[in-house]
């Protein structure tokens, strides 16, 4: 009896002290009727010209960008991120979205070849969203990894850097 009593007590308390998973999810602010679920388009993130795919779900907008830097040897780069609607304005789901991103931030010539700086950050976006299109203006603040040349000299250091983005996508 002494060995099974703590187990029975734990089972009894556990059945009363559970929480519903939905209580911990953020508020769903978008509906499937507000926008196309899948959107594709193009844009510019600092010196990264890219094509992008965006997934509109009830909790925000997830995206992936892939492209090439327009400086140097046109190294490939990409980013992934998510934006959560904070303040919605108007009848469409236009408004301010708070987001996070990660991936390629800069391309820099190091030892006669281009190297890519990887990093992550947060952004504040204004999104124009309806059934036909998704347009985003974004300002972000992030930090990237250090880049060193073959002699150990630091070419790019880890420090806060601003990132401007514009994308235009259409739904399908």
mmCIF file with all atom_site columns, C-alpha atoms in Angstrom:
data_model
loop_
_atom_site.group_PDB
_atom_site.id
_atom_site.type_symbol
_atom_site.label_atom_id
_atom_site.label_alt_id
_atom_site.label_comp_id
_atom_site.label_asym_id
_atom_site.label_entity_id
_atom_site.label_seq_id
_atom_site.pdbx_PDB_ins_code
_atom_site.Cartn_x
_atom_site.Cartn_y
_atom_site.Cartn_z
_atom_site.occupancy
_atom_site.B_iso_or_equiv
_atom_site.pdbx_formal_charge
_atom_site.auth_seq_id
_atom_site.auth_comp_id
_atom_site.auth_asym_id
_atom_site.auth_atom_id
_atom_site.pdbx_PDB_model_num
ATOM 1   C CA . UNK A 1 1   ? 0.000   0.000  0.000   1.00 0.00 ? 1   UNK A CA 1
ATOM 2   C CA . UNK A 1 2   ? 2.827   2.392  0.800   1.00 0.00 ? 2   UNK A CA 1
ATOM 3   C CA . UNK A 1 3   ? 4.388   1.966  -2.654  1.00 0.00 ? 3   UNK A CA 1
ATOM 4   C CA . UNK A 1 4   ? 1.217   2.470  -4.641  1.00 0.00 ? 4   UNK A CA 1
ATOM 5   C CA . UNK A 1 5   ? -0.210  5.358  -2.583  1.00 0.00 ? 5   UNK A CA 1
ATOM 6   C CA . UNK A 1 6   ? 2.129   8.060  -4.065  1.00 0.00 ? 6   UNK A CA 1
ATOM 7   C CA . UNK A 1 7   ? 1.298   6.842  -7.582  1.00 0.00 ? 7   UNK A CA 1
ATOM 8   C CA . UNK A 1 8   ? -2.460  6.990  -6.902  1.00 0.00 ? 8   UNK A CA 1
ATOM 9   C CA . UNK A 1 9   ? -2.075  10.450 -5.359  1.00 0.00 ? 9   UNK A CA 1
ATOM 10  C CA . UNK A 1 10  ? -0.098  11.671 -8.392  1.00 0.00 ? 10  UNK A CA 1
ATOM 11  C CA . UNK A 1 11  ? -2.717  10.272 -10.785 1.00 0.00 ? 11  UNK A CA 1
ATOM 12  C CA . UNK A 1 12  ? -5.546  11.917 -8.843  1.00 0.00 ? 12  UNK A CA 1
ATOM 13  C CA . UNK A 1 13  ? -3.848  15.310 -8.665  1.00 0.00 ? 13  UNK A CA 1
ATOM 14  C CA . UNK A 1 14  ? -2.778  15.090 -12.321 1.00 0.00 ? 14  UNK A CA 1
ATOM 15  C CA . UNK A 1 15  ? -6.352  14.555 -13.466 1.00 0.00 ? 15  UNK A CA 1
ATOM 16  C CA . UNK A 1 16  ? -7.461  17.760 -11.741 1.00 0.00 ? 16  UNK A CA 1
ATOM 17  C CA . UNK A 1 17  ? -4.415  19.921 -12.451 1.00 0.00 ? 17  UNK A CA 1
ATOM 18  C CA . UNK A 1 18  ? -4.233  19.744 -16.216 1.00 0.00 ? 18  UNK A CA 1
ATOM 19  C CA . UNK A 1 19  ? -4.562  22.744 -18.491 1.00 0.00 ? 19  UNK A CA 1
ATOM 20  C CA . UNK A 1 20  ? -6.090  22.879 -21.912 1.00 0.00 ? 20  UNK A CA 1
ATOM 21  C CA . UNK A 1 21  ? -3.428  23.313 -24.615 1.00 0.00 ? 21  UNK A CA 1
ATOM 22  C CA . UNK A 1 22  ? -5.543  25.960 -26.376 1.00 0.00 ? 22  UNK A CA 1
ATOM 23  C CA . UNK A 1 23  ? -5.198  28.282 -23.364 1.00 0.00 ? 23  UNK A CA 1
ATOM 24  C CA . UNK A 1 24  ? -1.513  28.757 -24.173 1.00 0.00 ? 24  UNK A CA 1
ATOM 25  C CA . UNK A 1 25  ? -1.880  29.528 -27.885 1.00 0.00 ? 25  UNK A CA 1
ATOM 26  C CA . UNK A 1 26  ? -1.957  33.166 -28.989 1.00 0.00 ? 26  UNK A CA 1
ATOM 27  C CA . UNK A 1 27  ? -5.219  34.586 -30.255 1.00 0.00 ? 27  UNK A CA 1
ATOM 28  C CA . UNK A 1 28  ? -6.049  33.538 -33.821 1.00 0.00 ? 28  UNK A CA 1
ATOM 29  C CA . UNK A 1 29  ? -6.634  36.832 -35.652 1.00 0.00 ? 29  UNK A CA 1
ATOM 30  C CA . UNK A 1 30  ? -6.785  35.682 -39.284 1.00 0.00 ? 30  UNK A CA 1
ATOM 31  C CA . UNK A 1 31  ? -9.433  33.568 -41.008 1.00 0.00 ? 31  UNK A CA 1
ATOM 32  C CA . UNK A 1 32  ? -9.088  31.490 -44.150 1.00 0.00 ? 32  UNK A CA 1
ATOM 33  C CA . UNK A 1 33  ? -11.540 33.852 -45.862 1.00 0.00 ? 33  UNK A CA 1
ATOM 34  C CA . UNK A 1 34  ? -9.256  36.871 -45.214 1.00 0.00 ? 34  UNK A CA 1
ATOM 35  C CA . UNK A 1 35  ? -6.466  35.860 -47.587 1.00 0.00 ? 35  UNK A CA 1
ATOM 36  C CA . UNK A 1 36  ? -5.168  33.100 -49.814 1.00 0.00 ? 36  UNK A CA 1
ATOM 37  C CA . UNK A 1 37  ? -3.456  30.422 -47.774 1.00 0.00 ? 37  UNK A CA 1
ATOM 38  C CA . UNK A 1 38  ? -0.454  30.221 -50.129 1.00 0.00 ? 38  UNK A CA 1
ATOM 39  C CA . UNK A 1 39  ? 1.161   33.240 -51.783 1.00 0.00 ? 39  UNK A CA 1
ATOM 40  C CA . UNK A 1 40  ? 4.214   33.542 -54.044 1.00 0.00 ? 40  UNK A CA 1
ATOM 41  C CA . UNK A 1 41  ? 6.059   36.654 -55.082 1.00 0.00 ? 41  UNK A CA 1
ATOM 42  C CA . UNK A 1 42  ? 9.308   38.576 -55.164 1.00 0.00 ? 42  UNK A CA 1
ATOM 43  C CA . UNK A 1 43  ? 11.012  41.278 -53.204 1.00 0.00 ? 43  UNK A CA 1
ATOM 44  C CA . UNK A 1 44  ? 14.158  42.921 -51.963 1.00 0.00 ? 44  UNK A CA 1
ATOM 45  C CA . UNK A 1 45  ? 15.721  42.498 -48.519 1.00 0.00 ? 45  UNK A CA 1
ATOM 46  C CA . UNK A 1 46  ? 18.645  44.907 -48.240 1.00 0.00 ? 46  UNK A CA 1
ATOM 47  C CA . UNK A 1 47  ? 20.909  43.639 -51.091 1.00 0.00 ? 47  UNK A CA 1
ATOM 48  C CA . UNK A 1 48  ? 19.184  40.245 -51.393 1.00 0.00 ? 48  UNK A CA 1
ATOM 49  C CA . UNK A 1 49  ? 16.888  40.064 -54.435 1.00 0.00 ? 49  UNK A CA 1
ATOM 50  C CA . UNK A 1 50  ? 14.583  37.109 -53.835 1.00 0.00 ? 50  UNK A CA 1
ATOM 51  C CA . UNK A 1 51  ? 11.511  35.109 -54.648 1.00 0.00 ? 51  UNK A CA 1
ATOM 52  C CA . UNK A 1 52  ? 9.365   34.188 -51.698 1.00 0.00 ? 52  UNK A CA 1
ATOM 53  C CA . UNK A 1 53  ? 6.599   31.848 -50.599 1.00 0.00 ? 53  UNK A CA 1
ATOM 54  C CA . UNK A 1 54  ? 4.239   32.857 -47.803 1.00 0.00 ? 54  UNK A CA 1
ATOM 55  C CA . UNK A 1 55  ? 1.791   30.781 -45.784 1.00 0.00 ? 55  UNK A CA 1
ATOM 56  C CA . UNK A 1 56  ? -1.082  32.691 -44.172 1.00 0.00 ? 56  UNK A CA 1
ATOM 57  C CA . UNK A 1 57  ? -2.461  30.784 -41.176 1.00 0.00 ? 57  UNK A CA 1
ATOM 58  C CA . UNK A 1 58  ? -4.783  31.829 -38.315 1.00 0.00 ? 58  UNK A CA 1
ATOM 59  C CA . UNK A 1 59  ? -1.842  32.955 -36.169 1.00 0.00 ? 59  UNK A CA 1
ATOM 60  C CA . UNK A 1 60  ? 0.132   34.984 -38.706 1.00 0.00 ? 60  UNK A CA 1
ATOM 61  C CA . UNK A 1 61  ? 2.303   34.708 -41.796 1.00 0.00 ? 61  UNK A CA 1
ATOM 62  C CA . UNK A 1 62  ? 5.206   32.290 -42.209 1.00 0.00 ? 62  UNK A CA 1
ATOM 63  C CA . UNK A 1 63  ? 7.577   32.903 -45.102 1.00 0.00 ? 63  UNK A CA 1
ATOM 64  C CA . UNK A 1 64  ? 10.668  31.646 -46.877 1.00 0.00 ? 64  UNK A CA 1
ATOM 65  C CA . UNK A 1 65  ? 12.831  33.715 -49.246 1.00 0.00 ? 65  UNK A CA 1
ATOM 66  C CA . UNK A 1 66  ? 15.573  32.517 -51.580 1.00 0.00 ? 66  UNK A CA 1
ATOM 67  C CA . UNK A 1 67  ? 17.613  34.620 -53.942 1.00 0.00 ? 67  UNK A CA 1
ATOM 68  C CA . UNK A 1 68  ? 20.999  36.126 -54.684 1.00 0.00 ? 68  UNK A CA 1
ATOM 69  C CA . UNK A 1 69  ? 22.855  39.152 -53.368 1.00 0.00 ? 69  UNK A CA 1
ATOM 70  C CA . UNK A 1 70  ? 23.116  41.896 -55.979 1.00 0.00 ? 70  UNK A CA 1
ATOM 71  C CA . UNK A 1 71  ? 26.641  42.850 -54.908 1.00 0.00 ? 71  UNK A CA 1
ATOM 72  C CA . UNK A 1 72  ? 29.866  40.927 -55.570 1.00 0.00 ? 72  UNK A CA 1
ATOM 73  C CA . UNK A 1 73  ? 29.678  37.439 -57.090 1.00 0.00 ? 73  UNK A CA 1
ATOM 74  C CA . UNK A 1 74  ? 25.909  37.156 -56.500 1.00 0.00 ? 74  UNK A CA 1
ATOM 75  C CA . UNK A 1 75  ? 26.136  34.598 -53.681 1.00 0.00 ? 75  UNK A CA 1
ATOM 76  C CA . UNK A 1 76  ? 22.920  32.749 -52.920 1.00 0.00 ? 76  UNK A CA 1
ATOM 77  C CA . UNK A 1 77  ? 21.063  33.601 -49.737 1.00 0.00 ? 77  UNK A CA 1
ATOM 78  C CA . UNK A 1 78  ? 17.774  33.030 -48.029 1.00 0.00 ? 78  UNK A CA 1
ATOM 79  C CA . UNK A 1 79  ? 15.699  33.732 -44.952 1.00 0.00 ? 79  UNK A CA 1
ATOM 80  C CA . UNK A 1 80  ? 12.804  32.193 -43.074 1.00 0.00 ? 80  UNK A CA 1
ATOM 81  C CA . UNK A 1 81  ? 10.538  33.983 -40.650 1.00 0.00 ? 81  UNK A CA 1
ATOM 82  C CA . UNK A 1 82  ? 7.153   34.440 -39.040 1.00 0.00 ? 82  UNK A CA 1
ATOM 83  C CA . UNK A 1 83  ? 4.992   37.537 -38.490 1.00 0.00 ? 83  UNK A CA 1
ATOM 84  C CA . UNK A 1 84  ? 2.211   37.767 -35.880 1.00 0.00 ? 84  UNK A CA 1
ATOM 85  C CA . UNK A 1 85  ? -0.568  40.393 -36.324 1.00 0.00 ? 85  UNK A CA 1
ATOM 86  C CA . UNK A 1 86  ? -0.434  42.909 -33.479 1.00 0.00 ? 86  UNK A CA 1
ATOM 87  C CA . UNK A 1 87  ? -2.701  45.769 -34.615 1.00 0.00 ? 87  UNK A CA 1
ATOM 88  C CA . UNK A 1 88  ? -5.127  45.251 -37.510 1.00 0.00 ? 88  UNK A CA 1
ATOM 89  C CA . UNK A 1 89  ? -6.647  48.231 -39.317 1.00 0.00 ? 89  UNK A CA 1
ATOM 90  C CA . UNK A 1 90  ? -9.470  48.571 -41.817 1.00 0.00 ? 90  UNK A CA 1
ATOM 91  C CA . UNK A 1 91  ? -11.802 45.966 -43.265 1.00 0.00 ? 91  UNK A CA 1
ATOM 92  C CA . UNK A 1 92  ? -9.008  43.852 -44.770 1.00 0.00 ? 92  UNK A CA 1
ATOM 93  C CA . UNK A 1 93  ? -6.402  42.355 -42.444 1.00 0.00 ? 93  UNK A CA 1
ATOM 94  C CA . UNK A 1 94  ? -4.016  45.239 -43.071 1.00 0.00 ? 94  UNK A CA 1
ATOM 95  C CA . UNK A 1 95  ? -1.983  46.291 -40.091 1.00 0.00 ? 95  UNK A CA 1
ATOM 96  C CA . UNK A 1 96  ? 1.161   46.018 -38.036 1.00 0.00 ? 96  UNK A CA 1
ATOM 97  C CA . UNK A 1 97  ? 2.792   42.643 -37.589 1.00 0.00 ? 97  UNK A CA 1
ATOM 98  C CA . UNK A 1 98  ? 5.649   41.735 -35.228 1.00 0.00 ? 98  UNK A CA 1
ATOM 99  C CA . UNK A 1 99  ? 8.021   39.078 -36.523 1.00 0.00 ? 99  UNK A CA 1
ATOM 100 C CA . UNK A 1 100 ? 11.224  37.098 -36.227 1.00 0.00 ? 100 UNK A CA 1
ATOM 101 C CA . UNK A 1 101 ? 13.587  36.077 -39.032 1.00 0.00 ? 101 UNK A CA 1
ATOM 102 C CA . UNK A 1 102 ? 16.790  34.158 -39.578 1.00 0.00 ? 102 UNK A CA 1
ATOM 103 C CA . UNK A 1 103 ? 19.132  33.377 -42.435 1.00 0.00 ? 103 UNK A CA 1
ATOM 104 C CA . UNK A 1 104 ? 21.478  35.276 -44.756 1.00 0.00 ? 104 UNK A CA 1
ATOM 105 C CA . UNK A 1 105 ? 22.006  38.910 -43.815 1.00 0.00 ? 105 UNK A CA 1
ATOM 106 C CA . UNK A 1 106 ? 24.956  40.210 -45.861 1.00 0.00 ? 106 UNK A CA 1
ATOM 107 C CA . UNK A 1 107 ? 27.436  39.192 -48.520 1.00 0.00 ? 107 UNK A CA 1
ATOM 108 C CA . UNK A 1 108 ? 30.998  40.481 -48.270 1.00 0.00 ? 108 UNK A CA 1
ATOM 109 C CA . UNK A 1 109 ? 34.175  39.875 -50.279 1.00 0.00 ? 109 UNK A CA 1
ATOM 110 C CA . UNK A 1 110 ? 36.695  37.958 -48.128 1.00 0.00 ? 110 UNK A CA 1
ATOM 111 C CA . UNK A 1 111 ? 39.998  36.688 -49.571 1.00 0.00 ? 111 UNK A CA 1
ATOM 112 C CA . UNK A 1 112 ? 38.855  37.141 -53.207 1.00 0.00 ? 112 UNK A CA 1
ATOM 113 C CA . UNK A 1 113 ? 35.600  35.241 -52.696 1.00 0.00 ? 113 UNK A CA 1
ATOM 114 C CA . UNK A 1 114 ? 32.224  36.278 -51.397 1.00 0.00 ? 114 UNK A CA 1
ATOM 115 C CA . UNK A 1 115 ? 31.188  35.054 -47.951 1.00 0.00 ? 115 UNK A CA 1
ATOM 116 C CA . UNK A 1 116 ? 27.685  35.204 -46.479 1.00 0.00 ? 116 UNK A CA 1
ATOM 117 C CA . UNK A 1 117 ? 26.965  36.456 -42.966 1.00 0.00 ? 117 UNK A CA 1
ATOM 118 C CA . UNK A 1 118 ? 24.198  34.489 -41.233 1.00 0.00 ? 118 UNK A CA 1
ATOM 119 C CA . UNK A 1 119 ? 22.108  35.824 -38.374 1.00 0.00 ? 119 UNK A CA 1
ATOM 120 C CA . UNK A 1 120 ? 18.679  36.453 -36.884 1.00 0.00 ? 120 UNK A CA 1
ATOM 121 C CA . UNK A 1 121 ? 16.527  39.318 -35.685 1.00 0.00 ? 121 UNK A CA 1
ATOM 122 C CA . UNK A 1 122 ? 13.096  40.825 -35.086 1.00 0.00 ? 122 UNK A CA 1
ATOM 123 C CA . UNK A 1 123 ? 11.068  43.113 -37.330 1.00 0.00 ? 123 UNK A CA 1
ATOM 124 C CA . UNK A 1 124 ? 8.037   45.365 -37.373 1.00 0.00 ? 124 UNK A CA 1
ATOM 125 C CA . UNK A 1 125 ? 6.024   45.191 -40.593 1.00 0.00 ? 125 UNK A CA 1
ATOM 126 C CA . UNK A 1 126 ? 3.081   46.875 -42.173 1.00 0.00 ? 126 UNK A CA 1
ATOM 127 C CA . UNK A 1 127 ? 1.201   44.250 -44.194 1.00 0.00 ? 127 UNK A CA 1
ATOM 128 C CA . UNK A 1 128 ? -1.440  44.931 -46.849 1.00 0.00 ? 128 UNK A CA 1
ATOM 129 C CA . UNK A 1 129 ? -3.418  41.696 -46.982 1.00 0.00 ? 129 UNK A CA 1
ATOM 130 C CA . UNK A 1 130 ? -6.460  40.582 -48.950 1.00 0.00 ? 130 UNK A CA 1
ATOM 131 C CA . UNK A 1 131 ? -7.569  37.594 -51.063 1.00 0.00 ? 131 UNK A CA 1
ATOM 132 C CA . UNK A 1 132 ? -5.571  38.678 -54.119 1.00 0.00 ? 132 UNK A CA 1
ATOM 133 C CA . UNK A 1 133 ? -2.260  39.986 -52.804 1.00 0.00 ? 133 UNK A CA 1
ATOM 134 C CA . UNK A 1 134 ? 0.041   40.251 -49.803 1.00 0.00 ? 134 UNK A CA 1
ATOM 135 C CA . UNK A 1 135 ? 2.390   43.238 -49.677 1.00 0.00 ? 135 UNK A CA 1
ATOM 136 C CA . UNK A 1 136 ? 4.866   43.813 -46.851 1.00 0.00 ? 136 UNK A CA 1
ATOM 137 C CA . UNK A 1 137 ? 7.002   46.776 -45.793 1.00 0.00 ? 137 UNK A CA 1
ATOM 138 C CA . UNK A 1 138 ? 9.344   45.763 -42.984 1.00 0.00 ? 138 UNK A CA 1
ATOM 139 C CA . UNK A 1 139 ? 12.045  47.260 -40.759 1.00 0.00 ? 139 UNK A CA 1
ATOM 140 C CA . UNK A 1 140 ? 14.077  44.819 -38.713 1.00 0.00 ? 140 UNK A CA 1
ATOM 141 C CA . UNK A 1 141 ? 16.938  44.779 -36.241 1.00 0.00 ? 141 UNK A CA 1
ATOM 142 C CA . UNK A 1 142 ? 19.224  41.773 -36.107 1.00 0.00 ? 142 UNK A CA 1
ATOM 143 C CA . UNK A 1 143 ? 22.759  40.573 -35.586 1.00 0.00 ? 143 UNK A CA 1
ATOM 144 C CA . UNK A 1 144 ? 24.909  38.253 -37.654 1.00 0.00 ? 144 UNK A CA 1
ATOM 145 C CA . UNK A 1 145 ? 27.896  35.984 -37.237 1.00 0.00 ? 145 UNK A CA 1
ATOM 146 C CA . UNK A 1 146 ? 31.464  37.271 -37.443 1.00 0.00 ? 146 UNK A CA 1
ATOM 147 C CA . UNK A 1 147 ? 33.364  36.930 -40.703 1.00 0.00 ? 147 UNK A CA 1
ATOM 148 C CA . UNK A 1 148 ? 37.167  36.566 -40.654 1.00 0.00 ? 148 UNK A CA 1
ATOM 149 C CA . UNK A 1 149 ? 39.686  36.426 -43.467 1.00 0.00 ? 149 UNK A CA 1
ATOM 150 C CA . UNK A 1 150 ? 42.442  33.805 -43.775 1.00 0.00 ? 150 UNK A CA 1
ATOM 151 C CA . UNK A 1 151 ? 44.792  35.877 -41.577 1.00 0.00 ? 151 UNK A CA 1
ATOM 152 C CA . UNK A 1 152 ? 42.221  36.081 -38.781 1.00 0.00 ? 152 UNK A CA 1
ATOM 153 C CA . UNK A 1 153 ? 41.275  39.723 -39.352 1.00 0.00 ? 153 UNK A CA 1
ATOM 154 C CA . UNK A 1 154 ? 37.633  40.492 -38.616 1.00 0.00 ? 154 UNK A CA 1
ATOM 155 C CA . UNK A 1 155 ? 35.783  41.581 -41.760 1.00 0.00 ? 155 UNK A CA 1
ATOM 156 C CA . UNK A 1 156 ? 32.244  41.745 -40.314 1.00 0.00 ? 156 UNK A CA 1
ATOM 157 C CA . UNK A 1 157 ? 31.593  41.811 -36.592 1.00 0.00 ? 157 UNK A CA 1
ATOM 158 C CA . UNK A 1 158 ? 28.571  40.761 -34.578 1.00 0.00 ? 158 UNK A CA 1
ATOM 159 C CA . UNK A 1 159 ? 26.645  43.946 -33.919 1.00 0.00 ? 159 UNK A CA 1
ATOM 160 C CA . UNK A 1 160 ? 23.091  45.176 -34.358 1.00 0.00 ? 160 UNK A CA 1
ATOM 161 C CA . UNK A 1 161 ? 22.191  45.955 -37.947 1.00 0.00 ? 161 UNK A CA 1
ATOM 162 C CA . UNK A 1 162 ? 19.054  47.322 -39.515 1.00 0.00 ? 162 UNK A CA 1
ATOM 163 C CA . UNK A 1 163 ? 17.243  45.476 -42.296 1.00 0.00 ? 163 UNK A CA 1
ATOM 164 C CA . UNK A 1 164 ? 14.664  46.923 -44.713 1.00 0.00 ? 164 UNK A CA 1
ATOM 165 C CA . UNK A 1 165 ? 12.392  44.631 -46.722 1.00 0.00 ? 165 UNK A CA 1
ATOM 166 C CA . UNK A 1 166 ? 9.690   44.968 -49.354 1.00 0.00 ? 166 UNK A CA 1
ATOM 167 C CA . UNK A 1 167 ? 7.815   41.985 -50.803 1.00 0.00 ? 167 UNK A CA 1
ATOM 168 C CA . UNK A 1 168 ? 4.833   41.669 -53.109 1.00 0.00 ? 168 UNK A CA 1
ATOM 169 C CA . UNK A 1 169 ? 3.073   38.302 -53.362 1.00 0.00 ? 169 UNK A CA 1
ATOM 170 C CA . UNK A 1 170 ? -0.069  37.061 -55.075 1.00 0.00 ? 170 UNK A CA 1
ATOM 171 C CA . UNK A 1 171 ? -2.325  34.304 -53.820 1.00 0.00 ? 171 UNK A CA 1
ATOM 172 C CA . UNK A 1 172 ? -3.070  31.099 -55.640 1.00 0.00 ? 172 UNK A CA 1
#
